PDB file of C-alpha atoms and ligand atoms in Angstrom:
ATOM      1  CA  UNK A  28      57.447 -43.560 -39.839  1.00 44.00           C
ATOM      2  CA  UNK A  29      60.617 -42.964 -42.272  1.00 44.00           C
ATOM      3  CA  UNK A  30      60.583 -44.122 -45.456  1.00 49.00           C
ATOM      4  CA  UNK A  31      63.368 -46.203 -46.735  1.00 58.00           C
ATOM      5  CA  UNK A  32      65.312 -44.372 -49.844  1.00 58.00           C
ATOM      6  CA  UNK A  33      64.950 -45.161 -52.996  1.00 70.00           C
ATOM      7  CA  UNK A  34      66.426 -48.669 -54.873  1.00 72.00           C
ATOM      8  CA  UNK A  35      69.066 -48.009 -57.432  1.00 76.00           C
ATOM      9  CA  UNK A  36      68.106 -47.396 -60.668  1.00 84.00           C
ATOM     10  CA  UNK A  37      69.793 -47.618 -64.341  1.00 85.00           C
ATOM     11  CA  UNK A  38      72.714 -45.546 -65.323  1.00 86.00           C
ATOM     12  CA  UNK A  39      70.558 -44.702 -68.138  1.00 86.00           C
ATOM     13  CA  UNK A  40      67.467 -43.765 -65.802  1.00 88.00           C
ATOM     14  CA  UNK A  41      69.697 -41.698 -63.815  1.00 88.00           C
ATOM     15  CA  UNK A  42      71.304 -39.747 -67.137  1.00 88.00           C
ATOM     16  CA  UNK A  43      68.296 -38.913 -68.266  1.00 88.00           C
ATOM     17  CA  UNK A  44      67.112 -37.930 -64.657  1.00 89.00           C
ATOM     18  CA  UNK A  45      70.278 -35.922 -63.939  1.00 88.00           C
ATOM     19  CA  UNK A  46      69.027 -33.825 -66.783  1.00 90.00           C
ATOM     20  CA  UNK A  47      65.810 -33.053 -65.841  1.00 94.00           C
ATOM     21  CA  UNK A  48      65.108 -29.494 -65.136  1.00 95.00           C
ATOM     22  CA  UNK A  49      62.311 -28.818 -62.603  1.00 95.00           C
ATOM     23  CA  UNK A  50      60.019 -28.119 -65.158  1.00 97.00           C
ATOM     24  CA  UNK A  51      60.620 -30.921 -66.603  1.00 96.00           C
ATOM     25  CA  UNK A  52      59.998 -33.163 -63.410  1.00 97.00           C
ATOM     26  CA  UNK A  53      56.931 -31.051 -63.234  1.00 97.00           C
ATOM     27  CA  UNK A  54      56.025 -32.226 -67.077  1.00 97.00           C
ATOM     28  CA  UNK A  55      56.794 -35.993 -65.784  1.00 98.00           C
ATOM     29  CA  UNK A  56      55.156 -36.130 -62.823  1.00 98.00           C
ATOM     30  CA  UNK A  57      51.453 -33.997 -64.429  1.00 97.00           C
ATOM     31  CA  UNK A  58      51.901 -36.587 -67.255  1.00 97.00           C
ATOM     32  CA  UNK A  59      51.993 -39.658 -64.899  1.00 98.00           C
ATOM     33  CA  UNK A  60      49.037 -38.386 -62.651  1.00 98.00           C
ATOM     34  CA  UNK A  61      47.094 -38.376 -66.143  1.00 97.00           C
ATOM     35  CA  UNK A  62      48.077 -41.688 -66.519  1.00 97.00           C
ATOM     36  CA  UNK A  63      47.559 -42.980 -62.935  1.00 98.00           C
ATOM     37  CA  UNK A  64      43.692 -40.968 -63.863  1.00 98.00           C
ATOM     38  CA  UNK A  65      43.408 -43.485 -66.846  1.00 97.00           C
ATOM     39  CA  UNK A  66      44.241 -46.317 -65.044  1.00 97.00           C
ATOM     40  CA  UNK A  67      42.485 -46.344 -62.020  1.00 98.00           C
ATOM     41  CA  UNK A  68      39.263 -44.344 -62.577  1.00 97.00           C
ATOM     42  CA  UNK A  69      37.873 -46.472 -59.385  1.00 97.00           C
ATOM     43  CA  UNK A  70      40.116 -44.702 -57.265  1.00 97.00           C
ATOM     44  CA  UNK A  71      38.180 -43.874 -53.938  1.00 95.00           C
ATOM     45  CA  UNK A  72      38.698 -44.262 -49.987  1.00 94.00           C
ATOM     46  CA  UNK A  73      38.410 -47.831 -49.490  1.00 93.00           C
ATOM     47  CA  UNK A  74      37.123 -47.097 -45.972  1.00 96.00           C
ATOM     48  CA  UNK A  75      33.333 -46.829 -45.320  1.00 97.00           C
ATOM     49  CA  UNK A  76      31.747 -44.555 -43.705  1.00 97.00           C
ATOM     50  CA  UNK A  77      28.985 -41.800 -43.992  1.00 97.00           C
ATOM     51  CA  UNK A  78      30.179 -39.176 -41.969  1.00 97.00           C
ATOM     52  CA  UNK A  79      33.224 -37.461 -40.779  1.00 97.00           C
ATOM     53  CA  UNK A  80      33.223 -39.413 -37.436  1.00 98.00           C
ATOM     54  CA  UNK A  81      32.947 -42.680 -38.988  1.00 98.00           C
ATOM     55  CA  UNK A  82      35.673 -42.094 -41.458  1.00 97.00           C
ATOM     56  CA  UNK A  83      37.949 -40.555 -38.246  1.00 97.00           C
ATOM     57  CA  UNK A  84      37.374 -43.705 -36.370  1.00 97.00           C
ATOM     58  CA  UNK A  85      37.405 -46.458 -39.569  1.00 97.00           C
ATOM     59  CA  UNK A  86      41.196 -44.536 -40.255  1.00 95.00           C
ATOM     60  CA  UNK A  87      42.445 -45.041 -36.864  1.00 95.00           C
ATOM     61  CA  UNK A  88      41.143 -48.595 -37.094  1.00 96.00           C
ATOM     62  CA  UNK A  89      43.137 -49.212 -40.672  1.00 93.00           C
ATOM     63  CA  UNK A  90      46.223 -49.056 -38.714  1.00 89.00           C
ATOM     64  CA  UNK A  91      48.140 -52.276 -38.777  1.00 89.00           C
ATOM     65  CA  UNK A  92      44.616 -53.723 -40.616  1.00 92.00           C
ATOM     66  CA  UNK A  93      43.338 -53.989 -43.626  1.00 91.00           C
ATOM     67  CA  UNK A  94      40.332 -51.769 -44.983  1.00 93.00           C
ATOM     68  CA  UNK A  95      38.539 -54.934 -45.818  1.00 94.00           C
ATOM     69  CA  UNK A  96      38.843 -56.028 -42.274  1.00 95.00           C
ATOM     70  CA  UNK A  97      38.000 -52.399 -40.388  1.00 97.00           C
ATOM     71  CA  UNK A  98      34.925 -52.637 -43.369  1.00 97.00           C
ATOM     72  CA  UNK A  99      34.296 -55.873 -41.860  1.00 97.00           C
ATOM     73  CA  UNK A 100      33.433 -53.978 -38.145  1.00 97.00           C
ATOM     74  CA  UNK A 101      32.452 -50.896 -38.773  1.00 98.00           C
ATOM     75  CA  UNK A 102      28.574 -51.276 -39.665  1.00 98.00           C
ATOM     76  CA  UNK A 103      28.282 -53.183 -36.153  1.00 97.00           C
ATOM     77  CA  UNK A 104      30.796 -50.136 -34.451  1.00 98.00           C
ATOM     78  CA  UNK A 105      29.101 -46.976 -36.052  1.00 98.00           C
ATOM     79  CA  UNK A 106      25.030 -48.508 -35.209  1.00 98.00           C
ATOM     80  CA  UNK A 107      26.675 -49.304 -31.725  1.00 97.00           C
ATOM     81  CA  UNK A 108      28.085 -45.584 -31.745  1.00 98.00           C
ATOM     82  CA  UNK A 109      26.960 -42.775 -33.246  1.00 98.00           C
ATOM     83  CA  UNK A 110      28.210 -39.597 -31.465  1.00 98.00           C
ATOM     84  CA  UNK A 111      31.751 -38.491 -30.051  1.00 98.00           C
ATOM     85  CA  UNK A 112      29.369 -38.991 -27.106  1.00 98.00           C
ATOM     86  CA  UNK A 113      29.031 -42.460 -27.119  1.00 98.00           C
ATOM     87  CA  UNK A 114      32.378 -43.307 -27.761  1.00 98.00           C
ATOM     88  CA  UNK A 115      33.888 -41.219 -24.940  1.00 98.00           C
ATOM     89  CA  UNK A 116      31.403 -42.983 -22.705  1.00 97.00           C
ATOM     90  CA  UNK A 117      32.099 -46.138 -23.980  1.00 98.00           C
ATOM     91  CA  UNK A 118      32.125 -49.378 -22.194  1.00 97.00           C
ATOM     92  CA  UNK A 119      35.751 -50.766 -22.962  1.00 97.00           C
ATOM     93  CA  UNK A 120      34.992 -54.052 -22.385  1.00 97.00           C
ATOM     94  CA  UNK A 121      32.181 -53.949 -24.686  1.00 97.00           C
ATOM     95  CA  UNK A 122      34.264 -51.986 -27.373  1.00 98.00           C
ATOM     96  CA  UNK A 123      37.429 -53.836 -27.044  1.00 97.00           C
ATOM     97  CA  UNK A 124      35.074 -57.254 -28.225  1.00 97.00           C
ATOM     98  CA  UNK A 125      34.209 -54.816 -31.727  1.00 97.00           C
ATOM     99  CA  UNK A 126      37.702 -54.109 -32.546  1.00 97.00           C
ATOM    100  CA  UNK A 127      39.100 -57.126 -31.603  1.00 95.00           C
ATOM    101  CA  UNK A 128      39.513 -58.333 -35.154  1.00 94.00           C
ATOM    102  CA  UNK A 129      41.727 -55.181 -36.367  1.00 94.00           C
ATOM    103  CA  UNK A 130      44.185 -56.195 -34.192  1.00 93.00           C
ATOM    104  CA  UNK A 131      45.594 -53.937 -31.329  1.00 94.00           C
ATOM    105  CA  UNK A 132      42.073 -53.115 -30.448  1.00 95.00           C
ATOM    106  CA  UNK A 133      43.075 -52.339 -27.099  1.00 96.00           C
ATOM    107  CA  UNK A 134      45.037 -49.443 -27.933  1.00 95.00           C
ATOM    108  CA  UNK A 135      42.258 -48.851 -30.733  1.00 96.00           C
ATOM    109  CA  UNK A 136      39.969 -48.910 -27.852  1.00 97.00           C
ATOM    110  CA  UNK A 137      41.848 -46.416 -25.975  1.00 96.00           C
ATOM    111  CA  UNK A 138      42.408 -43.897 -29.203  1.00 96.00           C
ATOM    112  CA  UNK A 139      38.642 -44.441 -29.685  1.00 98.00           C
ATOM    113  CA  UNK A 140      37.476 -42.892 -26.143  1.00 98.00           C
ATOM    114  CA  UNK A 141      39.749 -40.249 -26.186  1.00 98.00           C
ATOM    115  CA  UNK A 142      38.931 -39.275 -29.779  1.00 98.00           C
ATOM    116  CA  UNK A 143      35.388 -38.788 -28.357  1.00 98.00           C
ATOM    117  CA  UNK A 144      36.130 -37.302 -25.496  1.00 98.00           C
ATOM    118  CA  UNK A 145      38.362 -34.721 -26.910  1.00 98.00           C
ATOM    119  CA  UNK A 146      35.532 -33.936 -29.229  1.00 98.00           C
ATOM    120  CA  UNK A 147      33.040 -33.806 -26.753  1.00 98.00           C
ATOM    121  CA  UNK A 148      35.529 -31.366 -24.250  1.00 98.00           C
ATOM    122  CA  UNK A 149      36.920 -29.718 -27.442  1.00 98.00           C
ATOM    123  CA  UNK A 150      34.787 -29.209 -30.635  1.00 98.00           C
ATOM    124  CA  UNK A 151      31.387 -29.386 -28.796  1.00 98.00           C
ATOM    125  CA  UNK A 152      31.367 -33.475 -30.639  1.00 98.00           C
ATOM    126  CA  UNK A 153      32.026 -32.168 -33.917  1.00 98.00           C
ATOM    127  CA  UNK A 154      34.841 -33.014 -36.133  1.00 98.00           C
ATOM    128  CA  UNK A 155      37.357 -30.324 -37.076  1.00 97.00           C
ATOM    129  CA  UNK A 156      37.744 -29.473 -40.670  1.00 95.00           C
ATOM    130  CA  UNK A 157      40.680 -27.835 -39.974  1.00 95.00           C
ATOM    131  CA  UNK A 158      44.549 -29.999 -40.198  1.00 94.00           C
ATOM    132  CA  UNK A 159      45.935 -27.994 -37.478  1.00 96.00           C
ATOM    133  CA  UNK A 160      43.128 -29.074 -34.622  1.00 97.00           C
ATOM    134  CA  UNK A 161      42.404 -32.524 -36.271  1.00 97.00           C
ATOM    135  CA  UNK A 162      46.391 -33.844 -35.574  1.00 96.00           C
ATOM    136  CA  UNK A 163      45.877 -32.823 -31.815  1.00 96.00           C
ATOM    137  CA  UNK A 164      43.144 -35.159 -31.533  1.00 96.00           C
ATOM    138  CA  UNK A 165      44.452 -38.955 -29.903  1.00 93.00           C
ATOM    139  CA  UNK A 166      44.794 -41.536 -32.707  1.00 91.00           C
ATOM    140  CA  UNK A 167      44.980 -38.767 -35.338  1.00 94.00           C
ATOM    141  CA  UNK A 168      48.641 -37.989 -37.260  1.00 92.00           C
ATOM    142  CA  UNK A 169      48.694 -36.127 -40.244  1.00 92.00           C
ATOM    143  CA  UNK A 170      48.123 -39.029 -42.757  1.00 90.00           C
ATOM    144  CA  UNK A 171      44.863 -39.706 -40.529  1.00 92.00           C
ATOM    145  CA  UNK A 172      44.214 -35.889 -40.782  1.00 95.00           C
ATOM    146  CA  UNK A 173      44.238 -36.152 -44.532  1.00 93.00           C
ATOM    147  CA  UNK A 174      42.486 -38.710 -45.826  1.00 94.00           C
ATOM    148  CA  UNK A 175      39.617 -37.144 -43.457  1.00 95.00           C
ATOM    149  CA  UNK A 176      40.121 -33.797 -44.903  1.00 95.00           C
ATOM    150  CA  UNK A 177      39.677 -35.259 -48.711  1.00 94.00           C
ATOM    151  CA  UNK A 178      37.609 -37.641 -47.990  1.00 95.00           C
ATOM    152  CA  UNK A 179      35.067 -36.474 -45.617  1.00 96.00           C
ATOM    153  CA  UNK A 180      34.948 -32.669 -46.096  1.00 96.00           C
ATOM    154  CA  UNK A 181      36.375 -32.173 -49.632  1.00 94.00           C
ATOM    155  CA  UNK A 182      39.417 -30.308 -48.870  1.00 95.00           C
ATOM    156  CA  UNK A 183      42.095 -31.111 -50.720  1.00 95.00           C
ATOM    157  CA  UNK A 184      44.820 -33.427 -48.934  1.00 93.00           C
ATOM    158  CA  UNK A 185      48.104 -35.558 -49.910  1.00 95.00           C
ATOM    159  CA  UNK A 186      48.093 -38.889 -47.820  1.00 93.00           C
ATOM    160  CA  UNK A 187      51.381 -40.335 -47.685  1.00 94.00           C
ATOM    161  CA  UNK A 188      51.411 -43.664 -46.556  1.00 91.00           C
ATOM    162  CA  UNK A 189      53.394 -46.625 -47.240  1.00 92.00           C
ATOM    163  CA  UNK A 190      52.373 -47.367 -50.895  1.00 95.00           C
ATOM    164  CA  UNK A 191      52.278 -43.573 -51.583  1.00 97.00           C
ATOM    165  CA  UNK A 192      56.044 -43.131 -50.022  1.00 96.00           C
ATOM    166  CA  UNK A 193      57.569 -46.469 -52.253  1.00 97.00           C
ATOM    167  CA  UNK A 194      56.284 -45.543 -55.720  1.00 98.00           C
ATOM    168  CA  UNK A 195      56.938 -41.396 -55.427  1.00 97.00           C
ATOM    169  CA  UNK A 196      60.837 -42.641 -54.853  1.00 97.00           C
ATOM    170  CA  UNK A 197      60.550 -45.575 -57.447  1.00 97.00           C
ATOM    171  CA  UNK A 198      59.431 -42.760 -59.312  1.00 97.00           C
ATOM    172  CA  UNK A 199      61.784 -39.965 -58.166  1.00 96.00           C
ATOM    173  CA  UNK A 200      59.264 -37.657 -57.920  1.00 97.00           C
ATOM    174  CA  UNK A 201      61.492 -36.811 -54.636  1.00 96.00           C
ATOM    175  CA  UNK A 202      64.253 -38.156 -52.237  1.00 94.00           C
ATOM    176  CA  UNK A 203      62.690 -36.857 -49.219  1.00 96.00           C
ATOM    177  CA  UNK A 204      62.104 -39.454 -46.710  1.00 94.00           C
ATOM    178  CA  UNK A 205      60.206 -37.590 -43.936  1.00 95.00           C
ATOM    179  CA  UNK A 206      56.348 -38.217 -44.746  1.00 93.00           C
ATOM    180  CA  UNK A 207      55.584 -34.352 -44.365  1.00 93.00           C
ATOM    181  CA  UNK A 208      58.725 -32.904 -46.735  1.00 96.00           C
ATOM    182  CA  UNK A 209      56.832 -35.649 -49.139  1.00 97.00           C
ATOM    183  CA  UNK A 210      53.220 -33.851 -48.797  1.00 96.00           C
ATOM    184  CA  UNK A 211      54.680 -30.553 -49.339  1.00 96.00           C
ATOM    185  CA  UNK A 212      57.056 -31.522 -52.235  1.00 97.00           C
ATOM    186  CA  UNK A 213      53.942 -33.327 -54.313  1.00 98.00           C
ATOM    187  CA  UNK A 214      52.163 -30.449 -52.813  1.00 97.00           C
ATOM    188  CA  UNK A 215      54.000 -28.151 -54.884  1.00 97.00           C
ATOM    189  CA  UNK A 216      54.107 -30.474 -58.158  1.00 97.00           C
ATOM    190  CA  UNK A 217      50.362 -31.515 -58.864  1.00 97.00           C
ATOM    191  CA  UNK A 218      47.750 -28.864 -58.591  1.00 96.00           C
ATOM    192  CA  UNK A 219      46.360 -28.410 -54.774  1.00 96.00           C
ATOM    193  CA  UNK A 220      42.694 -29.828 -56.589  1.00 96.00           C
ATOM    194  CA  UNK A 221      43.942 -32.684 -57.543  1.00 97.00           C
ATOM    195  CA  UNK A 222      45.620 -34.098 -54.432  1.00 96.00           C
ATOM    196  CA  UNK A 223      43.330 -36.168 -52.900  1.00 95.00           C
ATOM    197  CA  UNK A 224      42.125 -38.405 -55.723  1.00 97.00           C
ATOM    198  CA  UNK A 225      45.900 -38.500 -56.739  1.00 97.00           C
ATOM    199  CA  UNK A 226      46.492 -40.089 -53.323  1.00 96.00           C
ATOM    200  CA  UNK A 227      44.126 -42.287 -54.018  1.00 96.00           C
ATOM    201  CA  UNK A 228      45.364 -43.128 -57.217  1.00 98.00           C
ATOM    202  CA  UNK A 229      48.581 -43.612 -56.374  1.00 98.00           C
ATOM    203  CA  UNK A 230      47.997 -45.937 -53.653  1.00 96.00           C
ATOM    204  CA  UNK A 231      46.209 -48.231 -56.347  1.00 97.00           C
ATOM    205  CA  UNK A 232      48.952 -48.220 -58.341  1.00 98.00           C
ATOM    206  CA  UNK A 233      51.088 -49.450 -55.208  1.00 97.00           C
ATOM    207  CA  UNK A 234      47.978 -52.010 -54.162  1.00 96.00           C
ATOM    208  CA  UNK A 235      47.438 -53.430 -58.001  1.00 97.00           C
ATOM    209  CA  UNK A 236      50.744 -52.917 -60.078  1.00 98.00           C
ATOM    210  CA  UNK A 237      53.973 -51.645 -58.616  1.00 98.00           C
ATOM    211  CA  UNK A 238      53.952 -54.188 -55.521  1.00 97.00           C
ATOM    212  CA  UNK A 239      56.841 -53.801 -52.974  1.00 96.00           C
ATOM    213  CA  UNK A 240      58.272 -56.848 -54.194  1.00 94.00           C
ATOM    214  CA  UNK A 241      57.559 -57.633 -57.655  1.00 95.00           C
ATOM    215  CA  UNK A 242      56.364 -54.763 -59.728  1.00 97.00           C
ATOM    216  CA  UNK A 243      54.469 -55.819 -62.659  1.00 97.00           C
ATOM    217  CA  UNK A 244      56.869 -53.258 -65.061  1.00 97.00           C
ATOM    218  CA  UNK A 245      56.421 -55.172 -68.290  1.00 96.00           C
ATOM    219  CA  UNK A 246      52.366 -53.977 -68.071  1.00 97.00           C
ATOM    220  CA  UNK A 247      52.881 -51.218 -66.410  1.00 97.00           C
ATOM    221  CA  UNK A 248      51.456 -47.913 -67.985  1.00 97.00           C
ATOM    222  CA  UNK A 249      53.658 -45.125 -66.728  1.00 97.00           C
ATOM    223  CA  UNK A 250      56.586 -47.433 -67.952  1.00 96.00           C
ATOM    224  CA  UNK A 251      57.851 -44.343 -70.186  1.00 94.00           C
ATOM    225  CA  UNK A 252      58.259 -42.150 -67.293  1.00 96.00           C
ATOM    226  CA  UNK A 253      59.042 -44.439 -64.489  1.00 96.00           C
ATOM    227  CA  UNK A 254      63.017 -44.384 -64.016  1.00 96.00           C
ATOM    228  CA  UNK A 255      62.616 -47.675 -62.170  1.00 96.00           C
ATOM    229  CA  UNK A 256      61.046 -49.278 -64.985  1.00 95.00           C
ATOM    230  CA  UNK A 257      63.079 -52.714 -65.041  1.00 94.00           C
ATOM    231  CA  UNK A 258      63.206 -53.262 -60.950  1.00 95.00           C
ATOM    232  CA  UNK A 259      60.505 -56.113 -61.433  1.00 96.00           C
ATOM    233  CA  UNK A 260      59.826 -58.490 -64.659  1.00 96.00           C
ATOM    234  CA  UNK A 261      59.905 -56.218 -67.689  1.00 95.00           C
ATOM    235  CA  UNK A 262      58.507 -59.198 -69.897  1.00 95.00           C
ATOM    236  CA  UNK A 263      54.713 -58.416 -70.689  1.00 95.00           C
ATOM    237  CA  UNK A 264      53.380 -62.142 -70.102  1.00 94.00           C
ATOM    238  CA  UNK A 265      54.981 -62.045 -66.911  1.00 96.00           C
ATOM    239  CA  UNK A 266      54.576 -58.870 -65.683  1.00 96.00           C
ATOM    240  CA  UNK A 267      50.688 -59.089 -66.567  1.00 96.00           C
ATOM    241  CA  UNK A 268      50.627 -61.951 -64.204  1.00 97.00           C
ATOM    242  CA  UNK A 269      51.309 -59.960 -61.301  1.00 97.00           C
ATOM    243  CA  UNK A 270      48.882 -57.332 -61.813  1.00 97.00           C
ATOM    244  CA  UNK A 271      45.995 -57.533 -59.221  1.00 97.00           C
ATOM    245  CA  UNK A 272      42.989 -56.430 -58.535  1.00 95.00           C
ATOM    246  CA  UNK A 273      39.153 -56.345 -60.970  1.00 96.00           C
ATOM    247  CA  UNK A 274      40.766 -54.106 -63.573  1.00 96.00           C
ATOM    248  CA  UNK A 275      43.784 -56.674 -64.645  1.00 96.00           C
ATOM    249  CA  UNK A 276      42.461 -56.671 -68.750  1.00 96.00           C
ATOM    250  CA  UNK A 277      42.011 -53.201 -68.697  1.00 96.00           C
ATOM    251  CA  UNK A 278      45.488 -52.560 -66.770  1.00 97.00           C
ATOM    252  CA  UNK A 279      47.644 -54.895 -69.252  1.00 95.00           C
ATOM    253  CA  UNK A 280      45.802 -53.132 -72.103  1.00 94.00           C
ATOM    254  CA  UNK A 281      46.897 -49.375 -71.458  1.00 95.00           C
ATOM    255  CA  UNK A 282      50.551 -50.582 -70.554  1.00 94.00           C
ATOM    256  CA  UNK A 283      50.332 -52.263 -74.320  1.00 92.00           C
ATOM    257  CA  UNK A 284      48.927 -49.060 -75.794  1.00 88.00           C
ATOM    258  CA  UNK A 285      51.572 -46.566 -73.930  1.00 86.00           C
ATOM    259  CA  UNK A 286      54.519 -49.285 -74.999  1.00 82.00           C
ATOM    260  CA  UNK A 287      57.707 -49.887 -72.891  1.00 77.00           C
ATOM    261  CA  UNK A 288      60.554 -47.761 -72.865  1.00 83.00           C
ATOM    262  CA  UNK A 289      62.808 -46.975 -75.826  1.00 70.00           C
ATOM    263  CA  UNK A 290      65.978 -49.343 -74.256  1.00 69.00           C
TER     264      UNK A 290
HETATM  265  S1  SF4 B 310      57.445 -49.260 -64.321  1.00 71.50           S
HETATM  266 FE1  SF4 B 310      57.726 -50.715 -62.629  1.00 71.50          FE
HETATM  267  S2  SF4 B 310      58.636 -49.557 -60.959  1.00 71.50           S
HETATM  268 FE2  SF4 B 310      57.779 -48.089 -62.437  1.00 71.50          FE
HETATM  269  S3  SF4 B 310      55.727 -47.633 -61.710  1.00 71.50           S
HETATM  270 FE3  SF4 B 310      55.542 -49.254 -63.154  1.00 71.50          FE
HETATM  271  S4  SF4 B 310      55.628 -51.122 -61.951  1.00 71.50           S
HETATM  272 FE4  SF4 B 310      56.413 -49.473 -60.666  1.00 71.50          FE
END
């Protein structure tokens, strides 16, 4: 998928940016992920599972779905199926009926039984800990590869999807609109420990405050450093409004203690 660029920003945003060295984006962006930390301390995969099978197939199922729907089928799917073995001899009929409320569960389906049969012909039913044989497996690109890596064996992994790819341009972290120039520029600005609960974090910024369409600015915490701060309502009452999400008190209360941008 490419990423759309960036919106516009202020001529004032893009002064100040225009003089930013790289160690100062480096500064901006390490302060922000402290921020995003603050914020969103419940950060965590929203998909679950208890292995790295069940997290491989509850991913492939997120696509075009929401995590509260694939949560939804899962328990049913993974007591149904518990090897790479049982999905790669799979009745599709009977599997199609699971995944039918994720939507495209017939090419779900078909990811599902090859994903078990490549393990089974592959990597003896195991799951690969490693990126470079996990994106060969059907239904698996690298965002899939990823949040399986961080999530499900601890190794440290950028997931770039849709939320992730909006706010690092809203927040010019970089221009890049190819999802893998993205991993490796982040990559290279956060330390390599912290890039899987920064993922995380970042996509509940996207999911709670800086929506697509209306980002709650006004109680937004990383206001200071955000040179889009002003592309949704800057006004505090309003803004506040928007936020979403169990933590809205907390939320509006760190934007009011960080304060909004000097104008
Ligand atoms: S200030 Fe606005 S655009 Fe920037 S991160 Fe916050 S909500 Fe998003």
């Amino acid at each position: 998928m490419v990423a759309k660029a960036a919106a516009p920003i202020s001529a004032k945003a893009a002064r100040k940016l225009a003089a930013e060295t790289p160690l100062g984006l480096k500064r901006r962006v390490r302060r922000m992920a402290r921020l995003l930390a603050e914020a969103h301390p419940d950060a965590h995969c929203e998909l679950n599972h208890s292995n790295p099978l069940e997290l491989s197939v509850a991913t492939i199922l997120s696509a075009q779905s929401t995590d509260k729907l694939v949560n939804e089928v899962t328990p049913k799917l993974f007591a149904r199926y518990r090897t790479a073995a049982d999905y790669a001899g799979a009745d599709r009929a009977e599997l199609e009926d699971l995944l039918r409320p994720t939507g495209f569960f017939r090419n779900k389906t078909d990811s599902l039984i090859k994903l078990g049969q490549a393990l089974v012909e592959r990597f003896d039913g195991e799951v690969p800990k490693r990126i470079e044989y996990l994106v060969t497996l059907p239904g698996i690109g690298r965002k899939t590869a990823n949040v399986i890596l961080g999530n499900a064996f601890g190794v440290p992994g950028i997931t770039v999807d849709t939320h992730f790819q909006r706010l690092v341009h809203r927040w010019r972290w970089t221009d890049e609109t190819d999802p893998v120039k993205i991993e490796s520029v982040v990559g290279q600005l956060v330390a390599r420990r912290d890039w899987t609960m920064l993922s995380h974090r970042v996509i509940f910024h996207g999911r709670r405050v800086c929506h697509a369409r209306k980002p709650a600015c006004g109680a937004c915490t990383l206001a200071r450093d955000c040179p889009s701060y002003g592309v949704g309502p800057t006004d505090p009452a309003v803004a506040a409004g928007l936020l979403k999400g169990p933590r809205v008190a907390e939320l509006a209360e760190l934007a009011e203690l960080a304060g909004a941008p000097v104008p």
